[in-house]
Each structure stands twice: as structure tokens, then as C-alpha cells.
mmCIF file of C-alpha atoms in Angstrom:
data_model
loop_
_atom_site.group_PDB
_atom_site.id
_atom_site.type_symbol
_atom_site.label_atom_id
_atom_site.label_comp_id
_atom_site.label_asym_id
_atom_site.label_seq_id
_atom_site.Cartn_x
_atom_site.Cartn_y
_atom_site.Cartn_z
ATOM 1 C CA MET A 1 -109.361 3.462 -154.526
ATOM 2 C CA ARG A 2 -109.222 7.186 -155.145
ATOM 3 C CA TYR A 3 -111.364 9.945 -156.646
ATOM 4 C CA GLN A 4 -110.367 13.154 -158.414
ATOM 5 C CA LYS A 5 -113.216 15.601 -157.710
ATOM 6 C CA ILE A 6 -116.854 16.034 -156.793
ATOM 7 C CA ARG A 7 -119.148 18.545 -158.473
ATOM 8 C CA LYS A 8 -122.031 19.623 -156.227
ATOM 9 C CA MET A 9 -124.180 21.037 -159.044
ATOM 10 C CA ASP A 10 -123.349 19.608 -162.460
ATOM 11 C CA ILE A 11 -125.531 20.253 -165.507
ATOM 12 C CA SER A 12 -123.247 18.808 -168.195
ATOM 13 C CA ASN A 13 -123.016 15.116 -167.243
ATOM 14 C CA GLY A 14 -126.576 13.871 -167.587
ATOM 15 C CA PRO A 15 -129.984 15.529 -167.556
ATOM 16 C CA GLY A 16 -130.994 18.030 -164.886
ATOM 17 C CA VAL A 17 -128.937 19.207 -161.936
ATOM 18 C CA ARG A 18 -126.781 16.370 -160.620
ATOM 19 C CA VAL A 19 -123.962 15.547 -158.275
ATOM 20 C CA SER A 20 -120.958 14.159 -160.159
ATOM 21 C CA ILE A 21 -117.964 12.270 -158.874
ATOM 22 C CA PHE A 22 -114.882 11.607 -160.979
ATOM 23 C CA MET A 23 -113.041 8.438 -159.997
ATOM 24 C CA GLN A 24 -109.261 8.365 -160.213
ATOM 25 C CA GLY A 25 -107.353 5.945 -162.411
ATOM 26 C CA CYS A 26 -107.697 4.770 -165.991
ATOM 27 C CA THR A 27 -105.666 2.467 -168.199
ATOM 28 C CA PHE A 28 -107.368 3.405 -171.482
ATOM 29 C CA HIS A 29 -105.598 6.791 -171.874
ATOM 30 C CA CYS A 30 -107.812 7.729 -174.829
ATOM 31 C CA LYS A 31 -106.219 10.243 -177.182
ATOM 32 C CA GLY A 32 -107.972 13.582 -176.635
ATOM 33 C CA CYS A 33 -109.432 12.553 -173.254
ATOM 34 C CA PHE A 34 -111.234 15.505 -171.633
ATOM 35 C CA ASN A 35 -110.007 14.476 -168.198
ATOM 36 C CA PRO A 36 -106.373 13.219 -168.386
ATOM 37 C CA GLU A 37 -105.679 14.313 -164.800
ATOM 38 C CA THR A 38 -107.752 11.302 -163.707
ATOM 39 C CA HIS A 39 -105.513 8.690 -165.378
ATOM 40 C CA ASP A 40 -103.015 8.169 -162.530
ATOM 41 C CA PHE A 41 -104.326 5.646 -159.971
ATOM 42 C CA ASP A 42 -102.210 7.347 -157.289
ATOM 43 C CA GLY A 43 -103.570 10.841 -157.933
ATOM 44 C CA GLY A 44 -106.550 12.539 -156.372
ATOM 45 C CA TYR A 45 -107.909 11.766 -152.911
ATOM 46 C CA GLU A 46 -108.716 8.669 -150.913
ATOM 47 C CA PHE A 47 -112.229 7.329 -151.533
ATOM 48 C CA THR A 48 -113.671 6.470 -148.123
ATOM 49 C CA ASP A 49 -117.024 5.804 -146.459
ATOM 50 C CA GLU A 50 -116.951 9.479 -145.439
ATOM 51 C CA ILE A 51 -116.794 10.477 -149.105
ATOM 52 C CA ILE A 52 -119.778 8.234 -149.847
ATOM 53 C CA GLN A 53 -121.679 9.991 -147.037
ATOM 54 C CA LYS A 54 -120.629 13.395 -148.403
ATOM 55 C CA VAL A 55 -121.974 12.474 -151.862
ATOM 56 C CA LEU A 56 -125.238 11.196 -150.362
ATOM 57 C CA THR A 57 -125.656 14.389 -148.335
ATOM 58 C CA LEU A 58 -125.111 16.512 -151.458
ATOM 59 C CA CYS A 59 -127.770 14.437 -153.247
ATOM 60 C CA GLU A 60 -130.424 15.129 -150.569
ATOM 61 C CA LYS A 61 -131.386 18.463 -152.105
ATOM 62 C CA ASP A 62 -134.736 18.334 -153.935
ATOM 63 C CA TYR A 63 -133.310 19.891 -157.108
ATOM 64 C CA ILE A 64 -130.683 17.145 -157.484
ATOM 65 C CA VAL A 65 -132.163 14.599 -159.916
ATOM 66 C CA GLY A 66 -129.333 12.102 -159.865
ATOM 67 C CA LEU A 67 -125.733 11.042 -159.499
ATOM 68 C CA SER A 68 -123.180 10.888 -162.324
ATOM 69 C CA ILE A 69 -120.081 8.706 -161.941
ATOM 70 C CA LEU A 70 -117.235 9.366 -164.343
ATOM 71 C CA GLY A 71 -113.491 9.158 -164.395
ATOM 72 C CA GLY A 72 -110.881 8.100 -164.944
ATOM 73 C CA GLU A 73 -112.482 4.728 -165.199
ATOM 74 C CA PRO A 74 -115.056 4.006 -162.474
ATOM 75 C CA LEU A 75 -115.487 0.381 -163.595
ATOM 76 C CA HIS A 76 -111.793 -0.572 -163.715
ATOM 77 C CA LYS A 77 -111.042 -3.611 -161.534
ATOM 78 C CA LYS A 78 -109.327 -1.302 -159.012
ATOM 79 C CA ASN A 79 -112.410 0.972 -158.816
ATOM 80 C CA ILE A 80 -115.497 -1.128 -159.436
ATOM 81 C CA GLU A 81 -115.921 -2.300 -155.845
ATOM 82 C CA GLY A 82 -115.970 1.250 -154.469
ATOM 83 C CA THR A 83 -118.125 2.499 -157.333
ATOM 84 C CA THR A 84 -120.602 -0.315 -156.657
ATOM 85 C CA LYS A 85 -120.655 0.518 -152.951
ATOM 86 C CA LEU A 86 -121.459 4.160 -153.740
ATOM 87 C CA ALA A 87 -124.137 3.238 -156.294
ATOM 88 C CA ARG A 88 -125.769 0.750 -153.905
ATOM 89 C CA ALA A 89 -125.866 3.299 -151.053
ATOM 90 C CA PHE A 90 -127.268 5.964 -153.396
ATOM 91 C CA LYS A 91 -130.086 3.727 -154.703
ATOM 92 C CA GLU A 92 -130.971 2.563 -151.185
ATOM 93 C CA LYS A 93 -131.337 6.163 -150.047
ATOM 94 C CA PHE A 94 -132.739 7.664 -153.277
ATOM 95 C CA PRO A 95 -134.615 4.973 -155.254
ATOM 96 C CA GLN A 96 -136.472 7.687 -157.198
ATOM 97 C CA LYS A 97 -133.268 9.372 -158.431
ATOM 98 C CA ASN A 98 -131.087 8.058 -161.250
ATOM 99 C CA ILE A 99 -127.464 7.065 -161.720
ATOM 100 C CA TRP A 100 -125.519 7.689 -164.915
ATOM 101 C CA VAL A 101 -122.069 6.089 -165.377
ATOM 102 C CA TRP A 102 -119.440 6.684 -168.076
ATOM 103 C CA THR A 103 -117.027 3.854 -168.902
ATOM 104 C CA GLY A 104 -114.624 2.785 -171.605
ATOM 105 C CA PHE A 105 -115.750 -0.805 -171.117
ATOM 106 C CA LEU A 106 -118.564 -2.222 -173.242
ATOM 107 C CA PHE A 107 -121.886 -3.112 -171.643
ATOM 108 C CA ASP A 108 -122.500 -6.313 -173.587
ATOM 109 C CA ARG A 109 -118.896 -7.533 -173.703
ATOM 110 C CA ASP A 110 -117.251 -6.531 -170.417
ATOM 111 C CA LEU A 111 -119.918 -5.795 -167.833
ATOM 112 C CA GLN A 112 -122.374 -8.687 -167.891
ATOM 113 C CA GLU A 113 -122.971 -10.269 -164.472
ATOM 114 C CA LYS A 114 -121.495 -7.232 -162.656
ATOM 115 C CA GLU A 115 -123.477 -6.134 -159.587
ATOM 116 C CA ILE A 116 -123.044 -2.461 -160.512
ATOM 117 C CA LEU A 117 -125.602 -2.917 -163.317
ATOM 118 C CA ASP A 118 -128.299 -3.472 -160.670
ATOM 119 C CA TYR A 119 -127.971 0.211 -159.694
ATOM 120 C CA ILE A 120 -127.151 2.057 -162.929
ATOM 121 C CA ASP A 121 -129.998 3.626 -164.903
ATOM 122 C CA VAL A 122 -127.946 4.909 -167.858
ATOM 123 C CA LEU A 123 -124.518 3.758 -168.989
ATOM 124 C CA VAL A 124 -122.422 5.615 -171.536
ATOM 125 C CA ASP A 125 -120.032 2.960 -172.780
ATOM 126 C CA GLY A 126 -117.067 2.744 -175.120
ATOM 127 C CA GLN A 127 -113.713 4.460 -175.210
ATOM 128 C CA PHE A 128 -113.555 7.996 -176.553
ATOM 129 C CA GLN A 129 -112.128 7.999 -180.090
ATOM 130 C CA GLU A 130 -110.821 11.373 -181.174
ATOM 131 C CA GLU A 131 -111.267 10.592 -184.876
ATOM 132 C CA LEU A 132 -115.001 9.983 -184.181
ATOM 133 C CA LYS A 133 -115.438 13.087 -182.018
ATOM 134 C CA ASN A 134 -118.845 14.686 -182.487
ATOM 135 C CA PRO A 135 -119.717 17.840 -180.511
ATOM 136 C CA ARG A 136 -123.410 17.440 -181.436
ATOM 137 C CA LEU A 137 -123.748 14.385 -179.188
ATOM 138 C CA LYS A 138 -125.377 15.243 -175.864
ATOM 139 C CA TRP A 139 -123.898 12.755 -173.423
ATOM 140 C CA CYS A 140 -120.797 11.368 -175.104
ATOM 141 C CA GLY A 141 -117.824 12.662 -177.014
ATOM 142 C CA SER A 142 -117.478 10.286 -179.965
ATOM 143 C CA SER A 143 -119.974 8.505 -182.194
ATOM 144 C CA ASN A 144 -118.810 5.008 -181.211
ATOM 145 C CA GLN A 145 -120.016 5.559 -177.645
ATOM 146 C CA ARG A 146 -123.492 4.382 -176.709
ATOM 147 C CA VAL A 147 -125.988 5.866 -174.252
ATOM 148 C CA ILE A 148 -127.669 2.744 -172.881
ATOM 149 C CA ASP A 149 -130.898 2.349 -170.912
ATOM 150 C CA VAL A 150 -129.553 -0.277 -168.519
ATOM 151 C CA LYS A 151 -132.860 -1.328 -166.930
ATOM 152 C CA GLU A 152 -134.530 -1.946 -170.318
ATOM 153 C CA SER A 153 -131.397 -3.639 -171.681
ATOM 154 C CA LEU A 154 -131.285 -6.067 -168.768
ATOM 155 C CA LYS A 155 -135.013 -6.751 -169.055
ATOM 156 C CA LYS A 156 -134.874 -7.409 -172.816
ATOM 157 C CA LYS A 157 -131.429 -9.048 -172.759
ATOM 158 C CA GLN A 158 -130.161 -6.780 -175.545
ATOM 159 C CA VAL A 159 -128.711 -3.285 -175.753
ATOM 160 C CA ILE A 160 -131.479 -0.666 -175.686
ATOM 161 C CA LEU A 161 -130.237 2.824 -176.468
ATOM 162 C CA LEU A 162 -131.636 5.853 -174.703
ATOM 163 C CA GLN A 163 -133.442 8.121 -177.139
ATOM 164 C CA ASP A 164 -132.659 11.828 -177.638
ATOM 165 C CA THR A 165 -128.873 11.679 -177.494
ATOM 166 C CA VAL A 166 -128.107 14.109 -180.330
ATOM 167 C CA SER A 167 -128.374 17.880 -179.945
ATOM 168 C CA VAL A 168 -130.124 19.848 -182.670
#
């Protein structure tokens, strides 16, 4: 598994100041993707236990409210094990902080019974569709994508959308 970059102080991928990691590799290749340099599974850098520790260290600062995991495709079969390992380590160390994940897979179709859901607080799901692009959306790029409250969705066994996802 590989990753493309880490942002130490990100304010655009979730609420508050966050640490963001962009995983490397994606098979969706969405037209108009904002991050096409992450598509190649052989690009970027090796994702190791040292990188997990680096991310956790960056998240120790009091002003960091959470971790954002993007891509590429962090939940692709080649990446999900490493992404889960990172998410598990983060939640063990920072149970009060949140994890946001962006994926082209669908929560209720592709991700049921995946361990990663035990750690994610908010999931932005669905492939970006250029013809549905909407710059007024806060946390996603196209109107087909959903911003899901994972904990509530698992509890109620149905998709529960996070409120306040459209900018004024």
C-alpha cells in the first residue's frame, strides 16, 4: 500500500483543523477528479507503521480536531487493510477526535460488514460525477455524493445524512 501526501493542517477536508492523508491508488478514475495524481497504485510513497506513527504524532496537537482520509481510494481492496489499521490506531489513541473518510464506494451497498466502519465518524461516499458538480456543497464535489453520519447509520441500520452540508 502507498500514500500520496499528508497535510499537517488541513481546513478544507472536514470541519476544523485536521490532519489529512491521501492514499495512493484508485480504479474509479472519475472524470474531473481533483486529485488524479493519486490514481496510480505504484505512485507516491510506501505506507508503513512509521507513517502511521507520524500521522498520530501530528494529531496530538490540541487544535487538531480529527483525521481525514482521502485518495485515491482509501477503501479499495488494495488499501482498506492499511486504512483500517490507521483508523484503529487513531481511535485507540484519540477516542474524542473524529475520522472523516472519502470513498467512491457506497456505504449501504459496498461497505457493510467492513471493520473500517467501526472507526469512521463521517463517510463521504459515491464517485464524483462532473455533470453533477456543485461548488456550494461543503464536503463533497457532486450532488450524488452523500455525507453520512456512520455511527447513527449503524445504530439505526439505515443511511443517516449529516446535516449542514450545503454552503450558503
